[in-house]
Coordinates of C-alpha atoms (C1' of nucleotides) in Angstrom, one line a residue:
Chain A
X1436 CA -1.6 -36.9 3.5
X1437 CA -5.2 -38.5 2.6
X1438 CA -6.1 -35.3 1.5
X1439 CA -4.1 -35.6 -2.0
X1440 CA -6.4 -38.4 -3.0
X1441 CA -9.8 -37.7 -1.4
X1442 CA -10.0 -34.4 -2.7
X1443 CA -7.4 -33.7 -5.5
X1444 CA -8.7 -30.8 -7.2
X1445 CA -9.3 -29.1 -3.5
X1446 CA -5.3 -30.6 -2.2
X1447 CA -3.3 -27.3 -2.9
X1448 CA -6.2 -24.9 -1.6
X1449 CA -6.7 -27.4 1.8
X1450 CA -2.6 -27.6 1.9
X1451 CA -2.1 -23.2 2.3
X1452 CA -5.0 -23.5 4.9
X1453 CA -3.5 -26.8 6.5
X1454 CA 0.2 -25.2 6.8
X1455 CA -1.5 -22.1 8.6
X1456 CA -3.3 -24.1 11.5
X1457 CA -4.3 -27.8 11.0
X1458 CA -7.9 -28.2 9.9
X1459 CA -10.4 -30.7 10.9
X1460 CA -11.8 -33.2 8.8
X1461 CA -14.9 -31.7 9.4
X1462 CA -14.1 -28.3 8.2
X1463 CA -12.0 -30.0 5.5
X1464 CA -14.5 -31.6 3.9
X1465 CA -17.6 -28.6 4.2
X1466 CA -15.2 -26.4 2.3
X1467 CA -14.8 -29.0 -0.5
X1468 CA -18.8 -30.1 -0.2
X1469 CA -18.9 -26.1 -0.1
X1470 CA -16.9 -24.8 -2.9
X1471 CA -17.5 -24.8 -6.8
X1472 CA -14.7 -25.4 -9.3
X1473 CA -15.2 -23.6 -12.4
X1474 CA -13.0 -22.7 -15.6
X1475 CA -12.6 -20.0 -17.0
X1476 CA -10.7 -18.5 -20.4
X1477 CA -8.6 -15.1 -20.1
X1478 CA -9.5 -11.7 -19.8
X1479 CA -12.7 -13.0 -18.4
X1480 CA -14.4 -10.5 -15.7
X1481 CA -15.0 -12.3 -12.9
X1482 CA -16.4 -8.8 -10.8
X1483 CA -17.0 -5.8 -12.5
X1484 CA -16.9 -2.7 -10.6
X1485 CA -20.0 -1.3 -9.0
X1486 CA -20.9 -4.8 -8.4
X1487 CA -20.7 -5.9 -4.9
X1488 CA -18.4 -8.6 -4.9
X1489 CA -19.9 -12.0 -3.5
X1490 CA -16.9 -14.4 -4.2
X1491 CA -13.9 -15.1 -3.2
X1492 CA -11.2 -17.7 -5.6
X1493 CA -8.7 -19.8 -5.0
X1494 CA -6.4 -19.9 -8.2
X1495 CA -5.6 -24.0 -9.1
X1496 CA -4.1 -22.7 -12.1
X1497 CA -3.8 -19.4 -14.2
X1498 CA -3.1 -15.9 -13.6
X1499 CA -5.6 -12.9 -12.8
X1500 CA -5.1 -9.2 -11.8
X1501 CA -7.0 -6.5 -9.7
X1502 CA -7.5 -3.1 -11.4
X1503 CA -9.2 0.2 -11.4
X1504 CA -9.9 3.0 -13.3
X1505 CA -8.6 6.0 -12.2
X1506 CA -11.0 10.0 -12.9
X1507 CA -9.9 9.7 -16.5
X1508 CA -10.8 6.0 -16.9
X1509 CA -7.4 4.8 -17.3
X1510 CA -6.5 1.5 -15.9
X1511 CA -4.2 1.0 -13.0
X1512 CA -3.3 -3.0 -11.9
X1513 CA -3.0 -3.1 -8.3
X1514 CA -2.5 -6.8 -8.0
X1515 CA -1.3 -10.0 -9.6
X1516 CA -2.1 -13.6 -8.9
X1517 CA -1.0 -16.7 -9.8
X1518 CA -1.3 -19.9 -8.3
X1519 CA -2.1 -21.3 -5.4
X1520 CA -3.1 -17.4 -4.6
X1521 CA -6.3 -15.7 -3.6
X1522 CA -8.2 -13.8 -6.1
X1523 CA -10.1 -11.0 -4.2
X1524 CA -11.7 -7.8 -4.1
X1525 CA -10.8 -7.2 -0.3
X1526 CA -12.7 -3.8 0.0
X1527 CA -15.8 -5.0 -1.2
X1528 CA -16.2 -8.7 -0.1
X1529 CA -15.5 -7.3 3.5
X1530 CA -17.5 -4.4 3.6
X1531 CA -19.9 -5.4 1.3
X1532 CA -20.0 -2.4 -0.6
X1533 CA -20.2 -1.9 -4.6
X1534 CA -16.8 -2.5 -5.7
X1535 CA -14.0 0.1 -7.4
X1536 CA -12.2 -2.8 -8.9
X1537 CA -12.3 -5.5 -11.5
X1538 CA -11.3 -8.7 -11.0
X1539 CA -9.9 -10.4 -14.7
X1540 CA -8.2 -13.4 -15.5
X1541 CA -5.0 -12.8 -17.9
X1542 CA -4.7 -16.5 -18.6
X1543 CA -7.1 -19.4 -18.6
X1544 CA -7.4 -20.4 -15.0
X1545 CA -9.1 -22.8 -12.9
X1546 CA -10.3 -21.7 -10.0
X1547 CA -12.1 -22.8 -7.0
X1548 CA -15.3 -20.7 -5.8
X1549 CA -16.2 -19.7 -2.3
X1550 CA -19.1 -17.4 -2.2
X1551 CA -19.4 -14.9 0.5
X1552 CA -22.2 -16.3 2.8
X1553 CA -20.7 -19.8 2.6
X1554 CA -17.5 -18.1 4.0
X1555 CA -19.2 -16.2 6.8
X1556 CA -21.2 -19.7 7.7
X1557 CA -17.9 -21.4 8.1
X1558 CA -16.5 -19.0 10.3
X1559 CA -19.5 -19.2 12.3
X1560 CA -19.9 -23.3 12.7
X1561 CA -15.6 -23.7 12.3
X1562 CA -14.5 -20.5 15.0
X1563 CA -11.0 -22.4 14.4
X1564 CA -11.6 -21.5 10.9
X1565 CA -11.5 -17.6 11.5
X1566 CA -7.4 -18.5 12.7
X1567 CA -6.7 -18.9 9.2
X1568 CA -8.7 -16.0 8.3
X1569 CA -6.8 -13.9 9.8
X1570 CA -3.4 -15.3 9.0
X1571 CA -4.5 -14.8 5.4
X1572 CA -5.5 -11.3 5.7
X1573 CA -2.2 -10.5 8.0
X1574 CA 0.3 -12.2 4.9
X1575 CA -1.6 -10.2 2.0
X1576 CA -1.6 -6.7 4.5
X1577 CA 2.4 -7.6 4.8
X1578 CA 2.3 -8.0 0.9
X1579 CA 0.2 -4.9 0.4
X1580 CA 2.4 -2.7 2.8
X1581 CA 5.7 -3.6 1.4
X1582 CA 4.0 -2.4 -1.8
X1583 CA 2.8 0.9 -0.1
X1584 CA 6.7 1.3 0.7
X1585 CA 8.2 0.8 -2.3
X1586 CA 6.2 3.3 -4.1
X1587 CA 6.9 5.8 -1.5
X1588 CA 10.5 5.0 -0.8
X1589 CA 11.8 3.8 -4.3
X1590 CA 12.2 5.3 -8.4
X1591 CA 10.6 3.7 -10.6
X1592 CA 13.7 1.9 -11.8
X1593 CA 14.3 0.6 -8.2
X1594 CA 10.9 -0.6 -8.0
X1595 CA 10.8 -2.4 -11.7
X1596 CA 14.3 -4.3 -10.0
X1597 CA 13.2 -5.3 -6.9
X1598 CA 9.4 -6.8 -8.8
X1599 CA 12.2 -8.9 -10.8
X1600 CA 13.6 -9.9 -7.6
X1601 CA 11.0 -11.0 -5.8
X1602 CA 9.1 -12.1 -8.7
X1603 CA 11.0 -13.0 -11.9
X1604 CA 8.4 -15.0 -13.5
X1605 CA 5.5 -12.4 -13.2
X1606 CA 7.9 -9.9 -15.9
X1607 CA 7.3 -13.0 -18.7
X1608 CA 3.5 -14.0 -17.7
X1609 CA 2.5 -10.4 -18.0
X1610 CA 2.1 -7.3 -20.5
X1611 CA 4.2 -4.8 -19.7
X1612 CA 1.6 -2.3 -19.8
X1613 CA -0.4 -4.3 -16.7
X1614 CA 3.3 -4.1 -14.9
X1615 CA 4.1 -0.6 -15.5
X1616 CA 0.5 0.5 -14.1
X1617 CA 1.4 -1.6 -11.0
X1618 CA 3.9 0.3 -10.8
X1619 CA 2.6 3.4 -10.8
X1620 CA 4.8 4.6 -13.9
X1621 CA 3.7 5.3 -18.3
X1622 CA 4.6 1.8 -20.0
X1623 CA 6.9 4.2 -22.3
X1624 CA 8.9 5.1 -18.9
X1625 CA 8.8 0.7 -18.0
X1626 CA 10.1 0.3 -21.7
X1627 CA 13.2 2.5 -21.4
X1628 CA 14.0 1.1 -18.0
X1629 CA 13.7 -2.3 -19.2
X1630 CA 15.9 -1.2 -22.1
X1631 CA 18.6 0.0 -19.8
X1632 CA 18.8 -3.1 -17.7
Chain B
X1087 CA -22.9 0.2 29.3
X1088 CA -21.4 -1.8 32.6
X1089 CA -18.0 -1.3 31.4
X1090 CA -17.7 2.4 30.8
X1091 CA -17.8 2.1 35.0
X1092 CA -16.4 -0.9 35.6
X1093 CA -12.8 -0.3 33.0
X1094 CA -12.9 3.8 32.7
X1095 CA -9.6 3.3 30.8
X1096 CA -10.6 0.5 28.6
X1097 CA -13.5 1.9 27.8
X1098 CA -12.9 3.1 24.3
X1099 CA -10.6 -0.5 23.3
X1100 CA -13.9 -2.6 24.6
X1101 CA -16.3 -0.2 22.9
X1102 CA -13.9 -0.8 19.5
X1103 CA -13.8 -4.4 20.0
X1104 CA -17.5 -4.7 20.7
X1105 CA -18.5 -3.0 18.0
X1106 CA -16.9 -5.6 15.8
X1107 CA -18.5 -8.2 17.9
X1108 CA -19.8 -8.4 21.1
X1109 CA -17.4 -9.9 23.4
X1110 CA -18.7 -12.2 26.2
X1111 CA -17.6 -10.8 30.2
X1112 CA -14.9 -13.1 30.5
X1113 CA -12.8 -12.4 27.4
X1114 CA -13.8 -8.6 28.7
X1115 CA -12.1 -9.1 31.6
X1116 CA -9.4 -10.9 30.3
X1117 CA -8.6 -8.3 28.2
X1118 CA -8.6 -5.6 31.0
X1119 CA -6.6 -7.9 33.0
X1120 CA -4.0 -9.2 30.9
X1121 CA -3.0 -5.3 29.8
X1122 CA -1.5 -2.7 31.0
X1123 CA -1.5 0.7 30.5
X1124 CA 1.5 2.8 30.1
X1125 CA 2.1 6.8 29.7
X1126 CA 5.2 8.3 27.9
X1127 CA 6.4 11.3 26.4
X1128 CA 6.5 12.5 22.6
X1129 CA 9.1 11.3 20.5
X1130 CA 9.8 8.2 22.4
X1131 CA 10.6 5.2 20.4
X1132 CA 8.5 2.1 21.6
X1133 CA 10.0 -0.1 19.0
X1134 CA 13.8 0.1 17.0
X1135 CA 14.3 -1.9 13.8
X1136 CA 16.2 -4.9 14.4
X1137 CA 14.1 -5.8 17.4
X1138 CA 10.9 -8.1 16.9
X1139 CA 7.9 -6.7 17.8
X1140 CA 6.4 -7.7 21.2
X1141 CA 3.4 -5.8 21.7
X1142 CA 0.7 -3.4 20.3
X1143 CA -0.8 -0.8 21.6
X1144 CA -4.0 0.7 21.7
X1145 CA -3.9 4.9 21.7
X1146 CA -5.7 6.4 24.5
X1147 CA -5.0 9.8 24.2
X1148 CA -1.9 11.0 22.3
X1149 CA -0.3 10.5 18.6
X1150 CA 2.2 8.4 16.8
X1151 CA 3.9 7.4 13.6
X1152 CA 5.6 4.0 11.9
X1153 CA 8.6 5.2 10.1
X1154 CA 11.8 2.9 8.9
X1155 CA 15.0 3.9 6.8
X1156 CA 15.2 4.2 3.1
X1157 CA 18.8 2.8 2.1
X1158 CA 20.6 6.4 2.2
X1159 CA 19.1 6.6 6.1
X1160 CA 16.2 9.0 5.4
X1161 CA 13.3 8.5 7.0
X1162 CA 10.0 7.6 5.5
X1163 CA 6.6 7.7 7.6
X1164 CA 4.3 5.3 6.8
X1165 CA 1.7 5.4 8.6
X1166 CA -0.2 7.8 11.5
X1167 CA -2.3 6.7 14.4
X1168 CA -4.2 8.8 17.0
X1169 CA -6.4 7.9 19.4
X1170 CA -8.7 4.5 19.2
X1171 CA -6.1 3.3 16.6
X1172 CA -3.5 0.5 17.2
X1173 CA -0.2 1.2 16.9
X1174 CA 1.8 -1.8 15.5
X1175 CA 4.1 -3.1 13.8
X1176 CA 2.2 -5.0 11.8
X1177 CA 5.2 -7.6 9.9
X1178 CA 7.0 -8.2 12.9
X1179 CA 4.2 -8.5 15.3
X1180 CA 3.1 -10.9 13.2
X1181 CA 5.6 -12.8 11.3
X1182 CA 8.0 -12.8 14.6
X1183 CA 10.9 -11.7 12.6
X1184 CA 13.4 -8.4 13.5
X1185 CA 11.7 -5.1 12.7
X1186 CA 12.3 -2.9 9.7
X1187 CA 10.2 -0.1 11.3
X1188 CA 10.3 2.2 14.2
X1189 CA 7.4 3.0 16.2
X1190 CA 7.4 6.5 17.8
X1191 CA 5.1 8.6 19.7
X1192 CA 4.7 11.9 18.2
X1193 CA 2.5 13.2 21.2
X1194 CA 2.8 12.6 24.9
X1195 CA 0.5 9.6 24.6
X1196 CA -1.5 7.1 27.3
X1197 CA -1.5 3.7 25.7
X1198 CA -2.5 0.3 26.4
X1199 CA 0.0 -2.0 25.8
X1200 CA -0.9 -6.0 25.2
X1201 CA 2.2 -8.2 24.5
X1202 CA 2.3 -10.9 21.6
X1203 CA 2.0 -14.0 24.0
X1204 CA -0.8 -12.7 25.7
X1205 CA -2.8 -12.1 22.8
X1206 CA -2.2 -15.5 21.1
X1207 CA -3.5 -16.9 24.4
X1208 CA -6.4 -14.7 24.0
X1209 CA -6.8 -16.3 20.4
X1210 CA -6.3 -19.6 21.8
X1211 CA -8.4 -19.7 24.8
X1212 CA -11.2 -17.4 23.2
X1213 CA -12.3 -18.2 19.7
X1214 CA -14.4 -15.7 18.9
X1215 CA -11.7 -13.1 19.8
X1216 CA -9.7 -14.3 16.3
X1217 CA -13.2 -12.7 14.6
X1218 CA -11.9 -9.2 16.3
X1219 CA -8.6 -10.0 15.0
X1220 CA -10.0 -10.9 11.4
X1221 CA -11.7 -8.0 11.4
X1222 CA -9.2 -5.5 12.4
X1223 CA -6.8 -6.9 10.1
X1224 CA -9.4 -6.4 7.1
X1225 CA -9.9 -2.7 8.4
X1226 CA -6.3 -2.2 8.5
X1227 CA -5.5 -3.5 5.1
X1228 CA -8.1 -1.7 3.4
X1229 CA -6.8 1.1 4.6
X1230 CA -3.1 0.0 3.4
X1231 CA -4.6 -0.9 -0.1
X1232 CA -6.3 2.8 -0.8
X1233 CA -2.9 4.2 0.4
X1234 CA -0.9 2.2 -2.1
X1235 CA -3.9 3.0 -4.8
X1236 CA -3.5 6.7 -4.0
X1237 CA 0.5 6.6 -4.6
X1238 CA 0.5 4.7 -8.2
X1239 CA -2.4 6.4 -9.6
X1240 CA -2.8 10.4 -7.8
X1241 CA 0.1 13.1 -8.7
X1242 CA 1.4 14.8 -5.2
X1243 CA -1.2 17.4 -5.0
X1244 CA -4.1 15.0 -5.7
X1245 CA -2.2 12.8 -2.5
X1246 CA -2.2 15.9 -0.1
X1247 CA -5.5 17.2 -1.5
X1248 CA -6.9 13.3 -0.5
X1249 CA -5.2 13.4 2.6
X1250 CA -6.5 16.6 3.8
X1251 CA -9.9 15.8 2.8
X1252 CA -10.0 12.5 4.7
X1253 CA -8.1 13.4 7.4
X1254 CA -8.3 17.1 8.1
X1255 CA -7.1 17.1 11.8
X1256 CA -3.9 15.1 10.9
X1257 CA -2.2 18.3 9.4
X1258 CA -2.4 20.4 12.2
X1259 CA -1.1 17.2 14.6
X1260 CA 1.6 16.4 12.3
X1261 CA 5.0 18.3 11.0
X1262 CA 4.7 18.7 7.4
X1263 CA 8.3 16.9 7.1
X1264 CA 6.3 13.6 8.4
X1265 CA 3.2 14.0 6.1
X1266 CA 5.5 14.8 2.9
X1267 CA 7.5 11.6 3.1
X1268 CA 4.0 9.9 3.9
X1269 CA 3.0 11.2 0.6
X1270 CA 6.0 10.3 -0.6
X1271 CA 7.4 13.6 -1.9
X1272 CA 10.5 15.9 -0.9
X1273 CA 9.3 18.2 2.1
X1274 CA 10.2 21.3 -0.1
X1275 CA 7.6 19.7 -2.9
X1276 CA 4.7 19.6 -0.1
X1277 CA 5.8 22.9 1.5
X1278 CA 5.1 24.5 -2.5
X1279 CA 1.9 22.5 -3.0
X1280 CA 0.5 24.0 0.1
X1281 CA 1.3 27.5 -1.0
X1282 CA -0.8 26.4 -4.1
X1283 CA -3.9 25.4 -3.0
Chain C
dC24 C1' -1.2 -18.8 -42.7
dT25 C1' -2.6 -14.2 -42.5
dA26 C1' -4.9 -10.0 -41.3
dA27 C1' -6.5 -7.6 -37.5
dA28 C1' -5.8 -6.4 -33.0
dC29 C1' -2.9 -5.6 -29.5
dT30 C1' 1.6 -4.6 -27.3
dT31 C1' 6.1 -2.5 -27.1
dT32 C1' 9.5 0.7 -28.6
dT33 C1' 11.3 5.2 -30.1
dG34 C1' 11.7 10.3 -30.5
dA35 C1' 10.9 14.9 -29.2
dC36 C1' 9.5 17.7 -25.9
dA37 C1' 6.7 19.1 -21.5
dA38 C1' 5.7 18.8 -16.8
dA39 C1' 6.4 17.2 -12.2
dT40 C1' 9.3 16.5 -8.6
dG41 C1' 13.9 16.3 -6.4
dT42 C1' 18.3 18.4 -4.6
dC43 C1' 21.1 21.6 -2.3
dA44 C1' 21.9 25.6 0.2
dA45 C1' 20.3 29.3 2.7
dA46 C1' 16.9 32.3 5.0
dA47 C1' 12.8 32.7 7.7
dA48 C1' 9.6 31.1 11.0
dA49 C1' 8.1 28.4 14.8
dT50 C1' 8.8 25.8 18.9
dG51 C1' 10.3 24.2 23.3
dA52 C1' 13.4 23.7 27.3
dA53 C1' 15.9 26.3 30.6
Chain D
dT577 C1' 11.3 35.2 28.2
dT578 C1' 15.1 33.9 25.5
dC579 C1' 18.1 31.2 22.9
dA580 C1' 19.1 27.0 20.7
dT581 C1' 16.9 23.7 18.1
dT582 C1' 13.7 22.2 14.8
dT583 C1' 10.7 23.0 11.1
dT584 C1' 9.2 25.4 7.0
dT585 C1' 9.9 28.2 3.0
dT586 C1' 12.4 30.0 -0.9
dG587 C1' 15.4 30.1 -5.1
dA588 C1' 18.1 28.1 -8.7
dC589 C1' 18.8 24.4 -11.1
dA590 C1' 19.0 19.1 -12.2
dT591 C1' 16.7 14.9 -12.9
dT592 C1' 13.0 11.9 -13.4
dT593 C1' 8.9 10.8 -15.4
dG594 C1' 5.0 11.8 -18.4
dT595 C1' 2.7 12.8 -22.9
dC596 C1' 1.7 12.4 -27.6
dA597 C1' 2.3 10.4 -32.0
dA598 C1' 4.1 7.1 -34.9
dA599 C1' 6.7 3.0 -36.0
dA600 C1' 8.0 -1.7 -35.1
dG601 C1' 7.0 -6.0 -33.2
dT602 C1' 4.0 -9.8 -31.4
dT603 C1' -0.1 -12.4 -30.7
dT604 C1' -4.5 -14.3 -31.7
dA605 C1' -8.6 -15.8 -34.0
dG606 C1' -10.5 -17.2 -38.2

DNA sequence: CTAAACTTTTGACAAATGTCAAAAAATGAA
DNA sequence: TTCATTTTTTGACATTTGTCAAAAGTTTAG
């Protein structure tokens, strides 16, 4: 594993690419030459809707959430993530077009940057690269249509359990407010079910 | 526009894929060659739950649904795909494990059907191909994210009125049964909202 | 350490949606 | 075309979830 002492503030990021499809040294080292790590405190916006969205981040540490306003300018949370996660607005880094979400950290974080046109450069000069690409974007669909399941399949009480389940951690690194938007319920309705639990 | 001759029934998959990115003659032909096209009748179930997925299939002409069952056995539809979509299965195709989901025609439909191993040949033997995959993937999940967006944040009506708007045809194609557990309401809910509106 | 800011809980009530059962309407296979 | 099957609608009522307002609790920055 040279990786973990050539590039330690890069190992966990190269290790989720590495354990999709094996990466070259080549490739390996351009996205380290070709990233940026920055820190950053909480609640810091990292994409504001509107904005087109040039940046994609790899969390070393911390905790960030996707959200939106709905017509009446309340917030809904449609995303968590915590380490060793991507940090994304998918819509608009794909398409390129102004975003509908936020991107904000909700604790101190460390991230690692990859801006947009680096990205598309490396899946030009690495095709391999594109593999884990797509392997990324088929795990977070999975993710995202499990979620698209729950809320049509589940009460709200079903869906608070089974984000426990999967997830126990997440209920004591987040507001409950953030958790009961994510689940499309009022934080009053998340309180009581939490209360009968 | 060679292959609208030389692959009349490919014509609309290649005209997809190139769109995305032009595809070189050989992967072209590859593609034609490594398919096959089937025809079946409505309501005919091309994958159970408890199987893995082994193919997709690309909708020439005809309809179909993903649906699984909730705990008490109801059925919940979760997604819709007509012609020039891909009907999949997306987890198992893709993680190789058992099925939760049925796929079902809900039309007599003419599809083509390219299995699992042939396709990861495809990926390995044509780079550029995983760039088709990438980007079919992102489409896909966008569209997967706005649905999940749409069920935590709109009320039923908003959901149908949404629906309706983006995909007008779809309610004439589809039994209001399928559409309401789409939405995620009772059948009886969607059958007063469209008395309303 | 403390005040201000934010988050969670509680109560009372309103609105949305679900459930069950039956009737009406539409569809499709013989 | 006709009858059996499937789909949609309707009514009555139950349950879930939302809303508003206020109180209680917790966290954070100075």
């Amino acid at each position: 594993m040279p990786n973990e002492n050539l590039y330690p503030l890069h190992q966990n990021l190269l290790k989720v690419c590495n354990a999709i499809q094996p990466l070259s040294d080549a490739l390996q080292k351009a996205i380290v030459a070709q990233t940026k790590v920055i820190q950053v405190k909480r609640k810091t916006r990292l994409l504001n809707a509107g904005e087109t969205s040039d940046a994609i981040y790899f969390i070393i540490s911390g905790a960030a959430r996707v959200y939106y306003l709905d017509k009446e300018g309340v917030e809904t949370t449609s995303w968590f993530l915590f380490e060793n996660e991507f940090l994304i607005s998918v819509y608009s880094f794909f398409t390129g077009e102004p975003s509908f979400e936020y991107l904000e950290t909700i604790e101190d974080c460390t991230l690692i940057m990859l801006n947009r046109g680096t990205l598309n450069e490396l899946y030009l000069q690495y095709l391999e690269f594109n593999v884990i690409g797509r392997k990324l974007t088929e795990y977070y669909y999975i993710r995202n249509e499990k979620q698209a399941n729950d809320l049509r399949m589940l009460t709200a009480k079903q869906r608070y359990q089974a984000l426990f389940t999967s997830n126990p951690k997440l209920i004591n690194r987040v507001s409950l407010g953030y958790i009961a938007s994510y689940l499309g319920i009022s934080q009053e309705t998340l309180s009581r079910i939490r209360k009968q639990i």
